[in-house]
PDB file of C-alpha atoms in Angstrom:
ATOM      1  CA  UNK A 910       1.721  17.132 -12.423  1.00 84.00           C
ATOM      2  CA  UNK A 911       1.271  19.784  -9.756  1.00 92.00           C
ATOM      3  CA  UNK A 912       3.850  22.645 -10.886  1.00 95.00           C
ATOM      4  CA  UNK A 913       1.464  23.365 -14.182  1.00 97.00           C
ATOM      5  CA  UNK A 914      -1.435  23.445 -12.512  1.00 97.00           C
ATOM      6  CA  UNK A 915      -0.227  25.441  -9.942  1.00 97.00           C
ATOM      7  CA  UNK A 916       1.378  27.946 -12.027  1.00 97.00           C
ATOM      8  CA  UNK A 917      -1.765  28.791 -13.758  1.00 98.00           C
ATOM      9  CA  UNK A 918      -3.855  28.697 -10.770  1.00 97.00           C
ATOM     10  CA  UNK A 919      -1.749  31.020  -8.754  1.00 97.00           C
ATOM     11  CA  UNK A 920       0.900  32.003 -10.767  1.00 96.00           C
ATOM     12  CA  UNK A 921       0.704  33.710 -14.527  1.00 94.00           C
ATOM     13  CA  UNK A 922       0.956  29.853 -15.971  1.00 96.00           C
ATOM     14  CA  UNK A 923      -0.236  29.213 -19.022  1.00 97.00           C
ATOM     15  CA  UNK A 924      -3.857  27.392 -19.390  1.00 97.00           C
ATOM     16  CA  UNK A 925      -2.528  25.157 -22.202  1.00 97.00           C
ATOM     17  CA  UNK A 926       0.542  23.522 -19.851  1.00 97.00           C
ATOM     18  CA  UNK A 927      -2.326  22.875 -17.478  1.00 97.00           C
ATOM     19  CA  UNK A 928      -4.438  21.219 -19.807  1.00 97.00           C
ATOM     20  CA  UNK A 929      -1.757  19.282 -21.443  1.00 97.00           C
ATOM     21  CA  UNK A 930      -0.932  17.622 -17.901  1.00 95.00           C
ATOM     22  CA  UNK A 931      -4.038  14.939 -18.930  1.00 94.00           C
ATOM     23  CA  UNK A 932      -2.998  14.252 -22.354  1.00 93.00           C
ATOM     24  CA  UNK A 933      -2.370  10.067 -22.193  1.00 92.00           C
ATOM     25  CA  UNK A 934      -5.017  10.280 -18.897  1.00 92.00           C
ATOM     26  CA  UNK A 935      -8.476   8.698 -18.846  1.00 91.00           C
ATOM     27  CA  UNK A 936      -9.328  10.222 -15.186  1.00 93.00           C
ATOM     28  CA  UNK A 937      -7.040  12.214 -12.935  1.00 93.00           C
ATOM     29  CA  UNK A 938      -8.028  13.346  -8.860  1.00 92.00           C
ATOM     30  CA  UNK A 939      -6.643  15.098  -6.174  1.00 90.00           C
ATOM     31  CA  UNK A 940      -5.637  18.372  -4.965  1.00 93.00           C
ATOM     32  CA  UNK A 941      -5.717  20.830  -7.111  1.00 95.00           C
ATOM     33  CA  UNK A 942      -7.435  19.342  -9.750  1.00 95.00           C
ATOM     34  CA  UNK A 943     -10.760  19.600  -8.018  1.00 95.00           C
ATOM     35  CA  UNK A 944     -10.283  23.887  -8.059  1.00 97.00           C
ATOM     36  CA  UNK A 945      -9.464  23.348 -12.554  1.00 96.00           C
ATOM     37  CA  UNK A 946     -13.066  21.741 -12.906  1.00 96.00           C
ATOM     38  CA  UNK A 947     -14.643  24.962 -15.252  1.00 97.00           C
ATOM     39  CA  UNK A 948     -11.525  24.668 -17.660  1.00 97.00           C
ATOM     40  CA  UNK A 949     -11.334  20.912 -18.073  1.00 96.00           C
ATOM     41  CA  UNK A 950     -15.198  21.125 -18.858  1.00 96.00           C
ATOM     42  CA  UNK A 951     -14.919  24.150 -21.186  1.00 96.00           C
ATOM     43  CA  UNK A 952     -11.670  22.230 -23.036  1.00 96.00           C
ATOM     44  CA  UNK A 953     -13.661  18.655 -22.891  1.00 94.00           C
ATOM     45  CA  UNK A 954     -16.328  18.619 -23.502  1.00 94.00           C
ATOM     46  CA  UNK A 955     -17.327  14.897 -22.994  1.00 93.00           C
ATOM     47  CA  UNK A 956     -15.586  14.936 -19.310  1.00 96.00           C
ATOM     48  CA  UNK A 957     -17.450  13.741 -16.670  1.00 97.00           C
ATOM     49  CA  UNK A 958     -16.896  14.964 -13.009  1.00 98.00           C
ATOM     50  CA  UNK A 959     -17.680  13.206  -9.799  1.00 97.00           C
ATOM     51  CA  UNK A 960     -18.331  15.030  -6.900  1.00 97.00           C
ATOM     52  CA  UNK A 961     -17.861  13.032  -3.633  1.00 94.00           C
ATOM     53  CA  UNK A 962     -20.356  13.917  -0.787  1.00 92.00           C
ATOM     54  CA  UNK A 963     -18.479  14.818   2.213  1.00 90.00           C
ATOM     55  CA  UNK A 964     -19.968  16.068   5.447  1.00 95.00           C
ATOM     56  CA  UNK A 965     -18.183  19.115   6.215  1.00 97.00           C
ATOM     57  CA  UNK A 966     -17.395  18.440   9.799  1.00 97.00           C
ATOM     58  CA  UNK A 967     -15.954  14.952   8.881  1.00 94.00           C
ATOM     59  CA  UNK A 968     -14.002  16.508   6.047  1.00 95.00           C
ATOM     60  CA  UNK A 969     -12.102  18.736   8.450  1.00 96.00           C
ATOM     61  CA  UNK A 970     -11.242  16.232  10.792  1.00 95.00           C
ATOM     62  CA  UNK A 971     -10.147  13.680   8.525  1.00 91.00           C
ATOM     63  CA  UNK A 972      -7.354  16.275   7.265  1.00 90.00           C
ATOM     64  CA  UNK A 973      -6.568  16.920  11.252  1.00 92.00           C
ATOM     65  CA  UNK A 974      -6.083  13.448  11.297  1.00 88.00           C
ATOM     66  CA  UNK A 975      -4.222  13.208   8.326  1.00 85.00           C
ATOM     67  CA  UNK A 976      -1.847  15.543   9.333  1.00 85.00           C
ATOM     68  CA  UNK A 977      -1.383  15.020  13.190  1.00 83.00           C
ATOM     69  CA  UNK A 978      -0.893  11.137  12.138  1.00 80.00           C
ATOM     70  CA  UNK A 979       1.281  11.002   8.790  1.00 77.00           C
ATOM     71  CA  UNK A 980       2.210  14.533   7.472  1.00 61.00           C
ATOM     72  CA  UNK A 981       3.684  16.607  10.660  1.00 53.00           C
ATOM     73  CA  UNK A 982       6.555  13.916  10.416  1.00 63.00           C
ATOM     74  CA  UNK A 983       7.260  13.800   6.858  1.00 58.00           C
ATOM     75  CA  UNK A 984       7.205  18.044   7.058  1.00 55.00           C
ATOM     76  CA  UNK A 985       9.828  17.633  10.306  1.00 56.00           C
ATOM     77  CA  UNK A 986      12.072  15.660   8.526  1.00 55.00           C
ATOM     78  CA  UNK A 987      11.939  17.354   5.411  1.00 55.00           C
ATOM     79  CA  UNK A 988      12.633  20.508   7.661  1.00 54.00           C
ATOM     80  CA  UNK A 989      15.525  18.533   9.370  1.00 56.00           C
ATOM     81  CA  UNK A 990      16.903  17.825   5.942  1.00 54.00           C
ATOM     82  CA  UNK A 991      16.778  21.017   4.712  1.00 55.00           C
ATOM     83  CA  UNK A 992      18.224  22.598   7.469  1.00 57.00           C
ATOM     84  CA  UNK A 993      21.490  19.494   6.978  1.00 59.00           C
ATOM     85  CA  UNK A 994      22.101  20.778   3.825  1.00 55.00           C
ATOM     86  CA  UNK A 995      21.744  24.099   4.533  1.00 58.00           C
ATOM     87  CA  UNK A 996      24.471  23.555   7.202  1.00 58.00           C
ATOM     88  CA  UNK A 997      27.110  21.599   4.723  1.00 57.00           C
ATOM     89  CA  UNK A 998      26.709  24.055   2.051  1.00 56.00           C
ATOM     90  CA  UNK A 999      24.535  22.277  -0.275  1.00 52.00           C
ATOM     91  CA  UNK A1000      21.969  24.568  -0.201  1.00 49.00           C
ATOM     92  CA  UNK A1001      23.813  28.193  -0.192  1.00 50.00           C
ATOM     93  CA  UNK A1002      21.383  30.615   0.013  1.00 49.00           C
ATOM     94  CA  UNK A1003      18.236  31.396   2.281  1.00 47.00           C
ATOM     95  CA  UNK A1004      15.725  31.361  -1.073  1.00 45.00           C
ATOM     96  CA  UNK A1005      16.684  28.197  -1.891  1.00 46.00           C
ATOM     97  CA  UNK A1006      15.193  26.835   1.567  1.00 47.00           C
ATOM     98  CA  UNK A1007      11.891  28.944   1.297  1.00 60.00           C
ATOM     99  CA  UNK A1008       9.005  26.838  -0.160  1.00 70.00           C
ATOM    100  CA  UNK A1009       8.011  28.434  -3.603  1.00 89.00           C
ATOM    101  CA  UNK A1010       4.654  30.540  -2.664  1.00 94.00           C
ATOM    102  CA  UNK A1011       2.758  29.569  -5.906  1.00 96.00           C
ATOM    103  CA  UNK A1012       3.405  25.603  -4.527  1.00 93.00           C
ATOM    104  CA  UNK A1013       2.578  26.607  -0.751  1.00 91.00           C
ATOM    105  CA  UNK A1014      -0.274  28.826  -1.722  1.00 95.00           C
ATOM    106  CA  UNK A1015      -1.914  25.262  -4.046  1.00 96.00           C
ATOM    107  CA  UNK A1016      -1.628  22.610  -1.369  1.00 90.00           C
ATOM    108  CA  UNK A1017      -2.856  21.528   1.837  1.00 91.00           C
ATOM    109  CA  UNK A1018      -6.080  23.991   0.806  1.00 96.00           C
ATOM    110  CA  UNK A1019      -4.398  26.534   2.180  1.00 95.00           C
ATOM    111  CA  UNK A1020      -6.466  28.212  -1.375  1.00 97.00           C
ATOM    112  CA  UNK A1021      -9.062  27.645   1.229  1.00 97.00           C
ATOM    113  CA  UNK A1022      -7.489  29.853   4.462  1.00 95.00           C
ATOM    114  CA  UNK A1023      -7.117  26.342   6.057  1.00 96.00           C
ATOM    115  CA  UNK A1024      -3.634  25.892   7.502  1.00 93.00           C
ATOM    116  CA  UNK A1025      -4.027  22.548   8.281  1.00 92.00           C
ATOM    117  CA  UNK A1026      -0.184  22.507   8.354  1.00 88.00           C
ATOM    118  CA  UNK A1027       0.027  24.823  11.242  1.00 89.00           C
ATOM    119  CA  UNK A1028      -0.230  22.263  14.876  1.00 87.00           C
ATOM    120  CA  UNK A1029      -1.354  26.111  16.562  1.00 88.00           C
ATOM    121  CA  UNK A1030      -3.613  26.881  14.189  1.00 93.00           C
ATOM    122  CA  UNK A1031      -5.615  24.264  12.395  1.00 92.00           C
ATOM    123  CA  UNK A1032      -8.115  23.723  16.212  1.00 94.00           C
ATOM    124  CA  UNK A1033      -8.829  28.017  15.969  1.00 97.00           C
ATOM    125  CA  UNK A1034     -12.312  27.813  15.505  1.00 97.00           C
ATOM    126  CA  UNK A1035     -12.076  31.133  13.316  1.00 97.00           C
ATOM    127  CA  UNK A1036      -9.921  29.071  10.724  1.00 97.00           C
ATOM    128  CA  UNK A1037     -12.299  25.986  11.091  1.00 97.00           C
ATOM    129  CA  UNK A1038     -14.976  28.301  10.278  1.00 98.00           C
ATOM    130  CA  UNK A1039     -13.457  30.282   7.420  1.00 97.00           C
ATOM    131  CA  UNK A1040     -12.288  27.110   5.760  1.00 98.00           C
ATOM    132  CA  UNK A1041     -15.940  25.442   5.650  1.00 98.00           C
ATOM    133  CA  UNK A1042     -16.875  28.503   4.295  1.00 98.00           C
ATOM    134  CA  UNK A1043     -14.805  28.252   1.594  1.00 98.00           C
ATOM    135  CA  UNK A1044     -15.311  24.101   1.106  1.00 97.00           C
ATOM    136  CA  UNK A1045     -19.054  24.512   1.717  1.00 98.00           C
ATOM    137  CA  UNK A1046     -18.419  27.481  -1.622  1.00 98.00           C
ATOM    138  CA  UNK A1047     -16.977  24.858  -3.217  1.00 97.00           C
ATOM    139  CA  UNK A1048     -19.344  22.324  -3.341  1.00 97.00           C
ATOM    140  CA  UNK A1049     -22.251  24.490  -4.090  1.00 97.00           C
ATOM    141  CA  UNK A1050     -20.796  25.995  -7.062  1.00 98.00           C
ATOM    142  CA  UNK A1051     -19.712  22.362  -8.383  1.00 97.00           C
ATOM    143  CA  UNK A1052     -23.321  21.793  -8.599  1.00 97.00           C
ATOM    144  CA  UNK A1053     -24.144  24.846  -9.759  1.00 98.00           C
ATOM    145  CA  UNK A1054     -21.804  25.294 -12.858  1.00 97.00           C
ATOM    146  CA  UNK A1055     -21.643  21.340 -14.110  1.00 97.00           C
ATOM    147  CA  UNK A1056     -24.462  20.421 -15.735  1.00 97.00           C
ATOM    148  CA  UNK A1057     -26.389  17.749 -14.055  1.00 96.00           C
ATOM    149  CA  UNK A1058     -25.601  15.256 -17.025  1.00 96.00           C
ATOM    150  CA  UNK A1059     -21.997  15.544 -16.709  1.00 97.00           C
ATOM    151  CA  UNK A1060     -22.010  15.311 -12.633  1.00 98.00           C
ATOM    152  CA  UNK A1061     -22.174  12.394 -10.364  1.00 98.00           C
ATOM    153  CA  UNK A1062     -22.911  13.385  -6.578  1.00 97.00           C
ATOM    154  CA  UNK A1063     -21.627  10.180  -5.620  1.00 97.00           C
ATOM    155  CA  UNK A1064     -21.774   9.099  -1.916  1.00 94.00           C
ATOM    156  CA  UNK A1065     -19.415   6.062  -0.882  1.00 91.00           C
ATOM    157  CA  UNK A1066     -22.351   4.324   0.221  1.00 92.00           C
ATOM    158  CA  UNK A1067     -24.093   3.695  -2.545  1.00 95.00           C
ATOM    159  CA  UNK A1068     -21.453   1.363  -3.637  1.00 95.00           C
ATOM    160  CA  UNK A1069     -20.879   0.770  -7.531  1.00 96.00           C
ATOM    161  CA  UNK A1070     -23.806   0.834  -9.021  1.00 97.00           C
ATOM    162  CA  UNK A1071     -24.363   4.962  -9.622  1.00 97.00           C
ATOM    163  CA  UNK A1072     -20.904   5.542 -10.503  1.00 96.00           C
ATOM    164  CA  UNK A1073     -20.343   2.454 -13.024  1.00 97.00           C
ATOM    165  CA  UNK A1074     -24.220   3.076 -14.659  1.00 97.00           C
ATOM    166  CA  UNK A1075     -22.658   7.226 -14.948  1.00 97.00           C
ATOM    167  CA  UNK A1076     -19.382   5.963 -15.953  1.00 95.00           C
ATOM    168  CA  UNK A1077     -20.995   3.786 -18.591  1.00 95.00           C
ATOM    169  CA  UNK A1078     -19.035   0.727 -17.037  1.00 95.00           C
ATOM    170  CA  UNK A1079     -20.311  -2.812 -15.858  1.00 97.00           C
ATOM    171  CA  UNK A1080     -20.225  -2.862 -12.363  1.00 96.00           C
ATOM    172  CA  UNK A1081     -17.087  -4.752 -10.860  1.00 95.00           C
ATOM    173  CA  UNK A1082     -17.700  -8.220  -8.932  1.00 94.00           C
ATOM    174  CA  UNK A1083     -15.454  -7.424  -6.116  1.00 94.00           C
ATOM    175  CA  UNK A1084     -16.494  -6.062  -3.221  1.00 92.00           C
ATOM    176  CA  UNK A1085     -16.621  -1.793  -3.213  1.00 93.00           C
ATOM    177  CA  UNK A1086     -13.535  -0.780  -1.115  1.00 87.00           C
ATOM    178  CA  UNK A1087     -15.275   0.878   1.469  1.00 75.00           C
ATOM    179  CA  UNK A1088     -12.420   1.236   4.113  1.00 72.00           C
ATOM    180  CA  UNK A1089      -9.873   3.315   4.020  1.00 66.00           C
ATOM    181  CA  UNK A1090      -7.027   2.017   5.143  1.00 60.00           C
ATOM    182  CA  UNK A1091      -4.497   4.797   4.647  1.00 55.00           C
ATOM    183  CA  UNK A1092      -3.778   5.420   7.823  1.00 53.00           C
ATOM    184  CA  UNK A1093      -2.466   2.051   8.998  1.00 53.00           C
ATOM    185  CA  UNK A1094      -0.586   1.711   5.578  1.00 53.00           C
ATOM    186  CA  UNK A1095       0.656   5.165   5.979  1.00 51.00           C
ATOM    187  CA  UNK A1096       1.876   5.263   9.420  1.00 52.00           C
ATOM    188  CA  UNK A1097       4.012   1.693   8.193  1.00 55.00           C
ATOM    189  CA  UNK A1098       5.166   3.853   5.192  1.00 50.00           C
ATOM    190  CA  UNK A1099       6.536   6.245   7.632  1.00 49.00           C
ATOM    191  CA  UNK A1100       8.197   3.747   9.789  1.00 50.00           C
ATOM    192  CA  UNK A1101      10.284   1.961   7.004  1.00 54.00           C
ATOM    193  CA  UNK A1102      10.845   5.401   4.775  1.00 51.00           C
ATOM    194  CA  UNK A1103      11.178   8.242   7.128  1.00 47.00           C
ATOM    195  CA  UNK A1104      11.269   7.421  10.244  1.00 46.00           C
ATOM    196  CA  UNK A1105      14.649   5.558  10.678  1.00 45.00           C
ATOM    197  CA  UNK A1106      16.028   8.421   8.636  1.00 45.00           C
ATOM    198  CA  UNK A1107      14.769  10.717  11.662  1.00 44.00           C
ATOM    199  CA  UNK A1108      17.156   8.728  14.104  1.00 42.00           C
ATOM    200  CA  UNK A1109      20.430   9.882  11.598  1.00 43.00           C
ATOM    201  CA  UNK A1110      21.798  13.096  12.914  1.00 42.00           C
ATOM    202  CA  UNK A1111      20.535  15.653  10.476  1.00 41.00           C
TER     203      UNK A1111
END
C-alpha cells in the first residue's frame, strides 16, 4: 500500500497508482493516508473523512512511547539483520542497505521534521516544537479544506453515536473500545517474533 502513495507524495509517482491503492476498499487509515486527504476528496466525491481530536502534547508522547517501547527494537534488529547479510554477501553493495529516501522521507512523520526515530533527538525541544507546528498545520487545514458535511471531528469520547449517525450506520451493541491496548499486545509481539531472534548471533 505504502510504496504508491509514497511515490507520488515524495517521489514523481503517478496520482492514478495512488488512487488505485483503494479500489476493493470501503475505508483505509494510517500514515500517509492522512497527508492524500485533498486528492481522495477531489477523486470521490462521496468520501467521508474523520478527523480524530488529538491533544497535541499527548500526540507527541504517545509516538515517544511508541517508539522507546516497541519500534527502537524492531529498527535494531532489522539493523542487526542487515548488517548479517551484508557480512555473508547477500546484500553486495552499500545502496542496497540504505533505506530508499522517498520511503524514509513518508514515515514516522518525519514529512513533519519529527525524527521520532532518532533516541538523541526526538526530547530536543526545537524538534518537539517544529513538529507541532507542522501537526497543529495539519489539523487546521483538515478543517479548513473538507467541507463540514463530509468531516467528522470525532473525539474517542463520545463513543459511537457521532461516528455511526455520520457514517450512516446503526450504532454497534458492544461496548466502544476505548483502551488501547497496543502496547501490552505489542511488547508480547516483540517477545515471541523478534526478540528471540535478537539472542541469534547476527
Amino acid at each position: 500500500v505504502r510504496p504508491p502513495l509514497c511515490n507520488y507524495l515524495f517521489g514523481n509517482g503517478s496520482l492514478q497508482a495512488a488512487l488505485d491503492v483503494f479500489i476493493d476498499y470501503e475505508a483505509a487509515m494510517d500514515e500517509p493516508l492522512h497527508l492524500f486527504y485533498e486528492e481522495v476528496m477531489q477523486a470521490n466525491p462521496q468520501t467521508k473523512f474523520v478527523l480524530m481530536v488529538a491533544d497535541p502534547e499527548t500526540w507527541y508522547a504517545s509516538y515517544v512511547r511508541l517508539y522507546e517501547e516497541t519500534l527502537d527494537t524492531v529498527n535494531s534488529i532489522e539493523a542487526k539483520i542487515r548488517r548479517s547479510l551484508r557480512g555473508q554477501g547477500s546484500l553486495n553493495t552499500e545502496s542496497e542497505i540504505e533505506v530508499d529516501p522517498i520511503m524514509h522521507q513518508c514515515g514516522a512523520v518525519n514529512y513533519w521534521d519529527c525524527e521520532f526515530e532518532d533516541p538523541g533527538r526526538r526530547y530536543d525541544p526545537e524538534v518537539k516544537a517544529r513538529c507541532l507546528e507542522s501537526f497543529n498545520h495539519h489539523m487546521a487545514r483538515v478543517q479548513q479544506v473538507i467541507p463540514a458535511d463530509r468531516l467528522l471531528v470525532f473525539n474517542f469520547s463520545d463513543g459511537w453515536p457521532p461516528l455511526a449517525n455520520f457514517l450512516n450506520r446503526t450504532i454497534p451493541d458492544e461496548e466502544f473500545p476505548y483502551t488501547d491496548h497496543f502496547t501490552s499486545h505489542g511488547t508480547s509481539f516483540l517477545q515471541e517474533n523478534f526478540l528471540v531472534q535478537d539472542r541469534t548471533e547476527l
